[in-house]
PDB file of C-alpha atoms in Angstrom:
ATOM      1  CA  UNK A   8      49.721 -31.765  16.719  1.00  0.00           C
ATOM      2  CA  UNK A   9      46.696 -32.712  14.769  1.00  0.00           C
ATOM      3  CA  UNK A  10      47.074 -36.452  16.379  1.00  0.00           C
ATOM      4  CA  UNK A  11      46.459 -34.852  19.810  1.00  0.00           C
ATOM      5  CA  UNK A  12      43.794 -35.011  22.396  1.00  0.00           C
ATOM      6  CA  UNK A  13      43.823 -32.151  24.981  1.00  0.00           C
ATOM      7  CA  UNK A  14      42.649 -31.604  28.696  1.00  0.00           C
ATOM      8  CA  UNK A  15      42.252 -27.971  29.335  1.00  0.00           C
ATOM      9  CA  UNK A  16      41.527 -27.680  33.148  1.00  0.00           C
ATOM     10  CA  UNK A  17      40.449 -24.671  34.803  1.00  0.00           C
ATOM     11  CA  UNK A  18      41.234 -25.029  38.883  1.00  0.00           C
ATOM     12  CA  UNK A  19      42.119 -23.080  41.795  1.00  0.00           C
ATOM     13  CA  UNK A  20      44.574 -26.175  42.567  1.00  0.00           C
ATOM     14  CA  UNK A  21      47.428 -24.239  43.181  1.00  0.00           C
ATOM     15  CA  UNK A  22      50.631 -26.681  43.004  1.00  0.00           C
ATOM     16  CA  UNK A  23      53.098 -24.808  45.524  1.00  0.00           C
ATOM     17  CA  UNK A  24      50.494 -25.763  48.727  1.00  0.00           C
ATOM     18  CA  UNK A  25      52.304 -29.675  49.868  1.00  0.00           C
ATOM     19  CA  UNK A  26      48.888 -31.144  49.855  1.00  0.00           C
ATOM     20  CA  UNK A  27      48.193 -30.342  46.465  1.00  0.00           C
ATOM     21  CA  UNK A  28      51.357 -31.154  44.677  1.00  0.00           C
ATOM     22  CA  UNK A  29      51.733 -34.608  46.679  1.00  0.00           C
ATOM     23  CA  UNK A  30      48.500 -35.629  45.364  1.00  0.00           C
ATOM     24  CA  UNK A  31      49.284 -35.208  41.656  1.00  0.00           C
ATOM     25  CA  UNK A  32      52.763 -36.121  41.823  1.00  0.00           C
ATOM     26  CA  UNK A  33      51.462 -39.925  43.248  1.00  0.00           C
ATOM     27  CA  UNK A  34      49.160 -39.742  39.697  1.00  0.00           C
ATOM     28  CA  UNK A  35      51.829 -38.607  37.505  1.00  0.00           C
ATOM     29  CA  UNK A  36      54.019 -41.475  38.799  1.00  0.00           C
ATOM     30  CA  UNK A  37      51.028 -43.815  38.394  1.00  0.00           C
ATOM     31  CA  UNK A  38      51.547 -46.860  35.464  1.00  0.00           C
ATOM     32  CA  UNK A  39      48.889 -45.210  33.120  1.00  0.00           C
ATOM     33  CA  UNK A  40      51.295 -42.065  33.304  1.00  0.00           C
ATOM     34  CA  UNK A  41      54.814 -43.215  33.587  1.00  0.00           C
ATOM     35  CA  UNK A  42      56.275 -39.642  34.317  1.00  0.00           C
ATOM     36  CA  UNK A  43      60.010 -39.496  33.400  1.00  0.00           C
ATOM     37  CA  UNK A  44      60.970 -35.926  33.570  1.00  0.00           C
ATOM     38  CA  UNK A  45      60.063 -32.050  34.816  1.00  0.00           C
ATOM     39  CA  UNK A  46      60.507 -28.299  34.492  1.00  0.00           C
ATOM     40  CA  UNK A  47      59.791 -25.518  33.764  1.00  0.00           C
ATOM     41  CA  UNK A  48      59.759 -25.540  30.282  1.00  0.00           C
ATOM     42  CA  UNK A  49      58.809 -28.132  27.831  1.00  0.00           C
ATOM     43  CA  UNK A  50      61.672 -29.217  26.915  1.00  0.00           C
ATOM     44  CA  UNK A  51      61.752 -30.968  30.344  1.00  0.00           C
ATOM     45  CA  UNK A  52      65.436 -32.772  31.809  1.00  0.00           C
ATOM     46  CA  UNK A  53      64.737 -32.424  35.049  1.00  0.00           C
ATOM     47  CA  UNK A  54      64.400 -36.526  35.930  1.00  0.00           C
ATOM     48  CA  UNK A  55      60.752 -37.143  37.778  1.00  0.00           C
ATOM     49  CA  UNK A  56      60.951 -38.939  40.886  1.00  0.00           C
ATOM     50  CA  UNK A  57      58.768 -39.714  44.152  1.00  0.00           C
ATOM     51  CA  UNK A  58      60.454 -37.896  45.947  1.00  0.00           C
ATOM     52  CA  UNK A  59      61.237 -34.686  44.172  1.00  0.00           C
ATOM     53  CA  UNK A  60      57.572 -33.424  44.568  1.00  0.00           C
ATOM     54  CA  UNK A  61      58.752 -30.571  46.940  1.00  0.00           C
ATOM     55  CA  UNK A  62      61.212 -29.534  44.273  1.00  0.00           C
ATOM     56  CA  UNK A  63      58.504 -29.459  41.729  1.00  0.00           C
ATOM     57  CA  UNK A  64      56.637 -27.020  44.242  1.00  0.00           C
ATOM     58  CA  UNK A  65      59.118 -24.771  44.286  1.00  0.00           C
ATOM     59  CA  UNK A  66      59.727 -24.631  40.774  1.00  0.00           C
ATOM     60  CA  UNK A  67      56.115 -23.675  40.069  1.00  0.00           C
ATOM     61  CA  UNK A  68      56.173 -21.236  43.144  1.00  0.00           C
ATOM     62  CA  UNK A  69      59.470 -19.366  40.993  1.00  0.00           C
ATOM     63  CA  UNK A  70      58.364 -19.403  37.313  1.00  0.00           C
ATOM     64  CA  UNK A  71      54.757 -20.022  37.817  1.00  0.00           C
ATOM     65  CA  UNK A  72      54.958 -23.491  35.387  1.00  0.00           C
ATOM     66  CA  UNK A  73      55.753 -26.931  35.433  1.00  0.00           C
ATOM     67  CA  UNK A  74      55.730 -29.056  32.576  1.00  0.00           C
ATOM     68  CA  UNK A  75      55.672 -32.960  33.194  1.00  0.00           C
ATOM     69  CA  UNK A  76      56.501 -35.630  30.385  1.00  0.00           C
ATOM     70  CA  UNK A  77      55.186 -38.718  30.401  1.00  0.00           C
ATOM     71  CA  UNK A  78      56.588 -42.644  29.224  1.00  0.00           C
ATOM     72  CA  UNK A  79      52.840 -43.166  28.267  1.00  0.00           C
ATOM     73  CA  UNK A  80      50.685 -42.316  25.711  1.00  0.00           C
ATOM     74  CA  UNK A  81      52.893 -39.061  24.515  1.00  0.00           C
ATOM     75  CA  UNK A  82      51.733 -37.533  27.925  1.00  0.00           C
ATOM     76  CA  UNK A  83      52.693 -33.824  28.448  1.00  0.00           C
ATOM     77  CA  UNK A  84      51.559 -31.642  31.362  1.00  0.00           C
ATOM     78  CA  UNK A  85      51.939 -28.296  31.692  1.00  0.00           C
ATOM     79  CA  UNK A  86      50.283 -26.567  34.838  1.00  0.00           C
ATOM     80  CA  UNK A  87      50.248 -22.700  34.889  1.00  0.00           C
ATOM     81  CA  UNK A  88      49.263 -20.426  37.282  1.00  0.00           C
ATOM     82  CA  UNK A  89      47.176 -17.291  37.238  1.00  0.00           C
ATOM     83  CA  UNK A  90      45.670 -14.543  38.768  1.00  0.00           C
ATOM     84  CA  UNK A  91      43.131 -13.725  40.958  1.00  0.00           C
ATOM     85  CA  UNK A  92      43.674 -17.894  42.809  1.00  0.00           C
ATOM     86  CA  UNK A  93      43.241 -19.448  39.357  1.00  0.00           C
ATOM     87  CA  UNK A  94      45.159 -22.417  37.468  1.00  0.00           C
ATOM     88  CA  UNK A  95      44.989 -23.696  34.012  1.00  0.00           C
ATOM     89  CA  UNK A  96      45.904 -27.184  33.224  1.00  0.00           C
ATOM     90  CA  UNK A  97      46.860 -28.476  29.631  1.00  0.00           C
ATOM     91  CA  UNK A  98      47.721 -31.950  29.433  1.00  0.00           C
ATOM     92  CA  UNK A  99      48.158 -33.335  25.576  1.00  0.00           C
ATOM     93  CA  UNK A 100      47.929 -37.264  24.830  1.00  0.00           C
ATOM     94  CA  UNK A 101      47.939 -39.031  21.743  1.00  0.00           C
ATOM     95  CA  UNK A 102      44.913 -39.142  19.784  1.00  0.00           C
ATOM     96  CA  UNK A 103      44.943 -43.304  20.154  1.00  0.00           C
ATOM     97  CA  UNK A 104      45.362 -42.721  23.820  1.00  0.00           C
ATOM     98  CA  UNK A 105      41.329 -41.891  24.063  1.00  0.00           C
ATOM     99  CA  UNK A 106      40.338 -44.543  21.312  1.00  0.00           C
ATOM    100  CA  UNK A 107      39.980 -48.437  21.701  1.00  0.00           C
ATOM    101  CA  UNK A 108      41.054 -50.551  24.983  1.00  0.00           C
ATOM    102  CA  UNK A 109      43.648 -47.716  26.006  1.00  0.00           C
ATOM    103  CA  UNK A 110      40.285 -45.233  26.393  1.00  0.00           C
ATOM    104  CA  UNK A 111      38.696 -46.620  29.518  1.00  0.00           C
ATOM    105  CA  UNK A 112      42.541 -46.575  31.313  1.00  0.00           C
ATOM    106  CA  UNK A 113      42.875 -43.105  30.884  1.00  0.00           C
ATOM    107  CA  UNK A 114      39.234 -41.744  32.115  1.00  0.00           C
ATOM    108  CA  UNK A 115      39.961 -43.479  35.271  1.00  0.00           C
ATOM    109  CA  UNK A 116      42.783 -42.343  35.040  1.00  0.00           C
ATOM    110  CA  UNK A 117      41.337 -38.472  35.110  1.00  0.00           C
ATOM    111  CA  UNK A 118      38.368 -39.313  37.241  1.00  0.00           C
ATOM    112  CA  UNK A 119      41.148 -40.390  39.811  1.00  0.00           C
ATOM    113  CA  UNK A 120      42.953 -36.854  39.227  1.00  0.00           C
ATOM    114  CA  UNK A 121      39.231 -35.154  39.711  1.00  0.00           C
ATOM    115  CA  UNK A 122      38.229 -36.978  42.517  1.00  0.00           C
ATOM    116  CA  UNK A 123      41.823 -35.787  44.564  1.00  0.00           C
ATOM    117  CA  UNK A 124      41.982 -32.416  42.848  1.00  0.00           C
ATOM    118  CA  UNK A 125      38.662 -30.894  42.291  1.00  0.00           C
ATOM    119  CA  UNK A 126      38.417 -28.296  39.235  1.00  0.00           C
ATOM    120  CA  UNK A 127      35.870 -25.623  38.279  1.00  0.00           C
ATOM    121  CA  UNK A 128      35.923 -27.046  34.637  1.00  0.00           C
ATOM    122  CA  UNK A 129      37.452 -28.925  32.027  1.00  0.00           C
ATOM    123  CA  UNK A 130      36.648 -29.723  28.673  1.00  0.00           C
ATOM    124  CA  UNK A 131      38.765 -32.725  27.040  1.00  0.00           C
ATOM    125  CA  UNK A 132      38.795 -33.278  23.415  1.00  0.00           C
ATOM    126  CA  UNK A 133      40.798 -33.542  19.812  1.00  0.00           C
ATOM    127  CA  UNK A 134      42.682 -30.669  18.663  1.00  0.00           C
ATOM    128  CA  UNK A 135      40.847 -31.060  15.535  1.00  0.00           C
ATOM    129  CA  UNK A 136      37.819 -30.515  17.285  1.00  0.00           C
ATOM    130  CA  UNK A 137      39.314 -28.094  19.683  1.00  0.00           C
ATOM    131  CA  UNK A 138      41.123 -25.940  16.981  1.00  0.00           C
ATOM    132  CA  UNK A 139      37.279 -26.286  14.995  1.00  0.00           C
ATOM    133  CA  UNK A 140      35.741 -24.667  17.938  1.00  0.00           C
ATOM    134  CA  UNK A 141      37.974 -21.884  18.540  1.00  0.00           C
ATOM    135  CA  UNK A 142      40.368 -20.920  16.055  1.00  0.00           C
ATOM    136  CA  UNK A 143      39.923 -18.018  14.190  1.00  0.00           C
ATOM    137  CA  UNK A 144      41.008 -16.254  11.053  1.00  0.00           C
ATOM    138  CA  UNK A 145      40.888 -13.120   9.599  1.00  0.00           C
ATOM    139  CA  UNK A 146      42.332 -11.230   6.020  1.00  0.00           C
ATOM    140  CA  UNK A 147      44.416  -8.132   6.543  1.00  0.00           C
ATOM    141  CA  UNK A 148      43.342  -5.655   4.318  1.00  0.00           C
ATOM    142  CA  UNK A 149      45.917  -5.845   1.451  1.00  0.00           C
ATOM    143  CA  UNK A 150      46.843  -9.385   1.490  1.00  0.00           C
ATOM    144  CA  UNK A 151      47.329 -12.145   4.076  1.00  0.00           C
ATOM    145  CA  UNK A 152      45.580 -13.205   7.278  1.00  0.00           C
ATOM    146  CA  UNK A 153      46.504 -14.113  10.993  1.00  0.00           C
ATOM    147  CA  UNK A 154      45.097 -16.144  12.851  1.00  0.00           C
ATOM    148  CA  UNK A 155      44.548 -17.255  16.743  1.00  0.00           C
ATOM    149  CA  UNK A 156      41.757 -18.345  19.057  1.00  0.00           C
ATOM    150  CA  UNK A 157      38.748 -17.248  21.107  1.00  0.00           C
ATOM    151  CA  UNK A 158      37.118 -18.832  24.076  1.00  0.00           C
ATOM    152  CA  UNK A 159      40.114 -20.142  26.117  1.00  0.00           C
ATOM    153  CA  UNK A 160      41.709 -17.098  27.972  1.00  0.00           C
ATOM    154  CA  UNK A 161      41.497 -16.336  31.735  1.00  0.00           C
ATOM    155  CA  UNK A 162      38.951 -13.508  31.325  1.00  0.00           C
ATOM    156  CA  UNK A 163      36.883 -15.220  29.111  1.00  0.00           C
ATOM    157  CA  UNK A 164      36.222 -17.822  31.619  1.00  0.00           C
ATOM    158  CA  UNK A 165      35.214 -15.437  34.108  1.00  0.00           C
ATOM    159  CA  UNK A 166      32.920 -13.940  32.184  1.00  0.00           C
ATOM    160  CA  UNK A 167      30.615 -16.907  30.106  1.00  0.00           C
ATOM    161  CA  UNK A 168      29.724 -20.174  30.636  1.00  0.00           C
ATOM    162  CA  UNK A 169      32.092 -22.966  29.274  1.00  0.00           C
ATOM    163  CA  UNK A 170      31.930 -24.877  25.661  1.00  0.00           C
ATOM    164  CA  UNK A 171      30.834 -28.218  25.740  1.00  0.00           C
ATOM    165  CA  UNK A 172      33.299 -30.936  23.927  1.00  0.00           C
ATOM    166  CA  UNK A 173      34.002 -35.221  23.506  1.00  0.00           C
ATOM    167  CA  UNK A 174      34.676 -34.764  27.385  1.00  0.00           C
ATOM    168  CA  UNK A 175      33.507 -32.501  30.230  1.00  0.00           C
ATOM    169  CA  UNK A 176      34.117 -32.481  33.743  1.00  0.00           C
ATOM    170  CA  UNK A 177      31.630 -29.862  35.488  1.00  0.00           C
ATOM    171  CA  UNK A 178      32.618 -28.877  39.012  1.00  0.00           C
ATOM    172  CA  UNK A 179      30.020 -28.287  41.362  1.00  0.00           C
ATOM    173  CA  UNK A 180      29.233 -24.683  41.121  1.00  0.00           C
ATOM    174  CA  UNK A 181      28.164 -25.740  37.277  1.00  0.00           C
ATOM    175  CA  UNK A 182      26.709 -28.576  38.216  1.00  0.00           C
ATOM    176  CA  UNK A 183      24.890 -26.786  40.836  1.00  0.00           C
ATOM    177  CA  UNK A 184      23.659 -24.261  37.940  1.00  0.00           C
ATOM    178  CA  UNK A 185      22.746 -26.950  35.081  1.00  0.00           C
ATOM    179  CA  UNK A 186      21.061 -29.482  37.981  1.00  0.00           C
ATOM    180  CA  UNK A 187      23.183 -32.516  38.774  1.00  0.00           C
ATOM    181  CA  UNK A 188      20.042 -34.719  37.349  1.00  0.00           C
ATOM    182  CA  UNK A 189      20.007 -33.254  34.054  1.00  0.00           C
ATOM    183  CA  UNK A 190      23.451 -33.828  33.484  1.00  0.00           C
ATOM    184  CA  UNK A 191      23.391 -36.984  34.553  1.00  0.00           C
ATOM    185  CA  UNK A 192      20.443 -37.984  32.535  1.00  0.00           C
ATOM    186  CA  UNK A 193      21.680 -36.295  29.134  1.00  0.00           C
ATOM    187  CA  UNK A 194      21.248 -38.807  25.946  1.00  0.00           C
ATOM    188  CA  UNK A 195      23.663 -39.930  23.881  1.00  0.00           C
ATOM    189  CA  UNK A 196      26.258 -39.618  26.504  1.00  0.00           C
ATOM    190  CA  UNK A 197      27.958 -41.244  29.745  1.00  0.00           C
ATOM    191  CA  UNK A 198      27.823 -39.371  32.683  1.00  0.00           C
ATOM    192  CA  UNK A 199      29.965 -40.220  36.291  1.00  0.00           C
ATOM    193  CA  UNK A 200      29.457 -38.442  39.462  1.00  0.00           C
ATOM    194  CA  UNK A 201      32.692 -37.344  40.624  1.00  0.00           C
ATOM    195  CA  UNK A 202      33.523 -36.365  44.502  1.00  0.00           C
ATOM    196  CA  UNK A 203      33.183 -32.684  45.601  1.00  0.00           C
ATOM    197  CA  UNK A 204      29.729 -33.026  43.390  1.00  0.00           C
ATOM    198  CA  UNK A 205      31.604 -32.513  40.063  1.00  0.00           C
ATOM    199  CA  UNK A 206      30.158 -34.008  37.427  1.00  0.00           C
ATOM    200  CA  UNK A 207      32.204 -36.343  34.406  1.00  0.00           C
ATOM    201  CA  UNK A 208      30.305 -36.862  30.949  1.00  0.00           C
ATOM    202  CA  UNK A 209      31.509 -38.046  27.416  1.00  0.00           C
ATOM    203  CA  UNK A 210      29.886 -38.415  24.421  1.00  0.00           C
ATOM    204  CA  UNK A 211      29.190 -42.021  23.238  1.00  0.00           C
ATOM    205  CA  UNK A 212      30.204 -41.616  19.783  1.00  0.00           C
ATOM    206  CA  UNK A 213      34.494 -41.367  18.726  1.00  0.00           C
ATOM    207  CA  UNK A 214      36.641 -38.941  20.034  1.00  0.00           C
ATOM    208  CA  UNK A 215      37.107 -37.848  16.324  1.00  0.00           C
ATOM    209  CA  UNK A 216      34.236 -35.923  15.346  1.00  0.00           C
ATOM    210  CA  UNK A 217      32.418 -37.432  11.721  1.00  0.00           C
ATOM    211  CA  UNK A 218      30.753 -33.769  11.554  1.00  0.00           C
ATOM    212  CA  UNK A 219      31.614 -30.262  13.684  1.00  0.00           C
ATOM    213  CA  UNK A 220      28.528 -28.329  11.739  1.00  0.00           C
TER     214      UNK A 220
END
């Protein structure tokens, strides 16, 4: 999973309201996406269609998770929901997705997805950089370790400001915080304003980090 970029989206989106679900189904059935199947787990074989958005609602409504697959790009969704009126989003890609010609595709492709389904956050960015960032390890006294993350979980979100990664979309209560103008005017980086006065910005340099130190 190395070869992976990841979307982690935190939103109050909540996929079993029509409006909501309609909305992202059109983008999942979009060209850059190609969706070919759903379900509620990953190992989707539910076939996607148009018109089996309502279905998709409901599933999410049951089990609380819908996983879409993707033709395009090794696209895989998987939209979760939470307590307290919260949703997290992952979507994975290939690495090559956010790299070369194919790049510029798939941020409109997510600025299109932000501008109909507003989020409180998301950071977008390798797994290598991702896993550098929050993956942790520890020895067991005796021999051995374990290991797992920090940084990521519902209550941690409530309670600190996000990280910052290759990709950041800052909804408006952050952008509200940090000041629209500074974000927009950060160097080194490219910076859209998004509807709902979220905020889109990217670093200029590759999506694979040269240095994390």
């Amino acid at each position: 999973m190395t070869n992976k970029f990841r979307l982690l989206v935190y939103t109050t989106q909540q996929l079993s309201e029509p409006r909501v679900i309609s909305k992202l189904w059109d983008l999942l059935s979009d060209s850059t996406v190609k969706a070919k199947r759903y379900d509620s787990q990953e190992r989707a074989k539910l076939e996607f269609d148009i018109s089996k958005a309502e279905h998709a609602s409901q599933i999410y409504e049951n089990d609380g998770l819908l996983f879409v697959k993707g033709e395009k790009d090794g696209f895989l969704g998987q939209f979760s929901q939470y307590r307290k009126g919260l949703s997290i989003w992952n979507i994975w890609l290939n690495l090559g997705a956010m790299q070369g010609r194919k790049q510029h595709k798939w941020l409109n492709w997510m600025c299109r997805l932000f501008n109909d389904l507003p989020a409180l956050y998301c950071g977008g960015a390798s797994l290598i950089e991702f896993n550098e960032k929050h993956a942790v390890v520890k020895e067991i006294p005796g021999g051995g370790r374990v290991s797992g993350t920090i940084g990521i979980s519902t209550a941690e979100f409530y309670q600190y400001l996000p990280g910052l990664y290759w990709l950041n979309i800052f909804g408006s209560d952050l952008v509200n915080f940090f000041g629209e103008h500074k974000i927009l005017n950060i160097e080194g980086v490219s910076s859209t304003l998004l509807k709902a006065g979220q905020v889109m910005f990217h670093l200029n340099d590759s999506v694979i980090p040269d240095d994390l130190s």
